[in-house]
Amino acid sequence: MEGSISLTETIGKPPIPISSPLKPDWKDRLDRAFDQLRQWSLIWGYSLLPRTLNLEFLPEDSPDLGQCQWDTQTIRLNPKLLLPEHEDLLLETLCHEAAHWMAFRRHGLGIDPHGPEWQGFMRQAGYEPRVGLATDSIMKSFDPPPSRPTLN
């Protein structure tokens, strides 16, 4: 499920332009996430943030939860974050990556990516700054449970 979503278009709630179709509940989750992004942008004093960023999905086998690409103004998220059981992690990851973008915008690319500037944006948004969330245990929670052998 790789594709690109324009946050500009999504904020106004028209159909999401993406190369592969989204399940209706995934679109609802993304809409809620973008509503939250709009709130963070107001807290951070840059209301154009939702209109500036693009959202793409990483390959499903990516070990990362998200990435911020300053040069293309793109946040890339692991599509497994769209599963219902990961909605809180979706929001935290989106905030994490958007906070990177804001820190780079305000303080330049020479800052420590997880330094005090980034941490400040995370705290303003109501999150404790955490790094390295893509641990084995989180990534394993994305996998379906192993099938059990059946006895005939």
C-alpha positions as semicolon CSV with decimal commas, in nm:
position;residue;x (nm);y (nm);z (nm)
1;M;0,000;0,000;0,000
2;E;0,243;0,264;-0,112
3;G;0,100;0,593;-0,221
4;S;0,091;0,962;-0,158
5;I;-0,172;1,174;0,010
6;S;-0,183;1,550;-0,008
7;L;-0,264;1,682;0,338
8;T;-0,384;2,001;0,170
9;E;-0,661;1,812;-0,003
10;T;-0,738;1,588;0,293
11;I;-0,790;1,873;0,538
12;G;-1,085;1,986;0,326
13;K;-1,212;1,626;0,335
14;P;-1,237;1,554;-0,040
15;P;-1,152;1,202;-0,158
16;I;-0,796;1,106;-0,071
17;P;-0,577;1,082;-0,382
18;I;-0,376;0,765;-0,337
19;S;-0,255;0,502;-0,579
20;S;-0,413;0,211;-0,398
21;P;-0,759;0,222;-0,239
22;L;-0,794;0,278;0,133
23;K;-1,035;0,082;0,344
24;P;-1,310;0,313;0,474
25;D;-1,199;0,274;0,836
26;W;-0,841;0,362;0,735
27;K;-0,961;0,683;0,574
28;D;-1,151;0,765;0,893
29;R;-0,836;0,708;1,099
30;L;-0,634;0,929;0,865
31;D;-0,900;1,200;0,882
32;R;-0,877;1,196;1,263
33;A;-0,498;1,205;1,243
34;F;-0,507;1,503;1,007
35;D;-0,752;1,682;1,236
36;Q;-0,500;1,631;1,515
37;L;-0,217;1,756;1,291
38;R;-0,417;2,073;1,233
39;Q;-0,444;2,122;1,611
40;W;-0,069;2,070;1,658
41;S;0,001;2,320;1,381
42;L;-0,197;2,583;1,572
43;I;-0,016;2,500;1,896
44;W;0,316;2,524;1,713
45;G;0,224;2,856;1,551
46;Y;0,239;2,740;1,191
47;S;-0,114;2,691;1,065
48;L;0,011;2,616;0,712
49;L;0,171;2,290;0,827
50;P;-0,115;2,065;0,707
51;R;-0,108;2,239;0,370
52;T;0,270;2,210;0,342
53;L;0,330;1,843;0,413
54;N;0,272;1,539;0,196
55;L;0,208;1,196;0,341
56;E;0,339;0,876;0,189
57;F;0,340;0,520;0,308
58;L;0,653;0,318;0,360
59;P;0,671;-0,035;0,223
60;E;0,482;-0,269;0,455
61;D;0,799;-0,458;0,543
62;S;0,977;-0,139;0,654
63;P;1,134;-0,159;1,001
64;D;1,046;0,208;1,057
65;L;0,726;0,351;1,198
66;G;0,782;0,682;1,022
67;Q;1,026;0,913;0,849
68;C;1,047;1,287;0,791
69;Q;1,197;1,400;0,462
70;W;1,262;1,772;0,482
71;D;1,370;1,820;0,121
72;T;1,043;1,683;-0,018
73;Q;0,825;1,809;0,270
74;T;0,709;1,452;0,316
75;I;0,621;1,238;0,613
76;R;0,630;0,867;0,545
77;L;0,437;0,631;0,772
78;N;0,426;0,257;0,807
79;P;0,085;0,154;0,669
80;K;0,043;-0,096;0,952
81;L;-0,018;0,205;1,177
82;L;-0,362;0,227;1,014
83;L;-0,475;-0,092;1,185
84;P;-0,736;-0,016;1,455
85;E;-0,520;-0,143;1,739
86;H;-0,243;0,103;1,648
87;E;-0,438;0,430;1,628
88;D;-0,262;0,583;1,930
89;L;0,074;0,489;1,783
90;L;-0,034;0,638;1,448
91;L;-0,098;0,973;1,618
92;E;0,225;0,965;1,815
93;T;0,427;0,872;1,507
94;L;0,265;1,145;1,298
95;C;0,338;1,396;1,574
96;H;0,697;1,268;1,605
97;E;0,762;1,319;1,234
98;A;0,576;1,652;1,211
99;A;0,776;1,777;1,511
100;H;1,095;1,696;1,317
101;W;0,970;1,904;1,027
102;M;0,881;2,195;1,253
103;A;1,214;2,180;1,438
104;F;1,405;2,183;1,108
105;R;1,190;2,469;0,977
106;R;1,238;2,684;1,286
107;H;1,598;2,600;1,377
108;G;1,765;2,475;1,059
109;L;1,891;2,139;0,944
110;G;2,202;2,153;1,165
111;I;2,016;2,063;1,484
112;D;2,017;1,724;1,655
113;P;1,707;1,549;1,511
114;H;1,597;1,440;1,860
115;G;1,743;1,738;2,042
116;P;1,574;1,998;2,261
117;E;1,408;2,177;1,969
118;W;1,228;1,860;1,856
119;Q;1,154;1,763;2,217
120;G;0,989;2,100;2,274
121;F;0,748;2,048;1,985
122;M;0,662;1,700;2,112
123;R;0,589;1,829;2,461
124;Q;0,381;2,119;2,328
125;A;0,169;1,861;2,145
126;G;0,122;1,663;2,466
127;Y;0,364;1,378;2,402
128;E;0,667;1,270;2,596
129;P;0,956;1,273;2,345
130;R;1,043;0,911;2,272
131;V;1,301;0,783;2,026
132;G;1,337;0,438;1,877
133;L;0,976;0,329;1,903
134;A;1,030;0,079;1,621
135;T;1,144;-0,190;1,859
136;D;1,114;-0,556;1,782
137;S;0,816;-0,590;2,016
138;I;0,621;-0,313;1,844
139;M;0,703;-0,444;1,499
140;K;0,606;-0,798;1,604
141;S;0,270;-0,665;1,721
142;F;0,206;-0,575;1,357
143;D;0,236;-0,938;1,252
144;P;-0,068;-1,164;1,251
145;P;-0,065;-1,432;1,520
146;P;0,099;-1,753;1,409
147;S;-0,141;-2,011;1,281
148;R;-0,186;-2,314;1,498
149;P;-0,156;-2,658;1,348
150;T;-0,482;-2,844;1,325
151;L;-0,521;-3,205;1,414
152;N;-0,703;-3,421;1,165
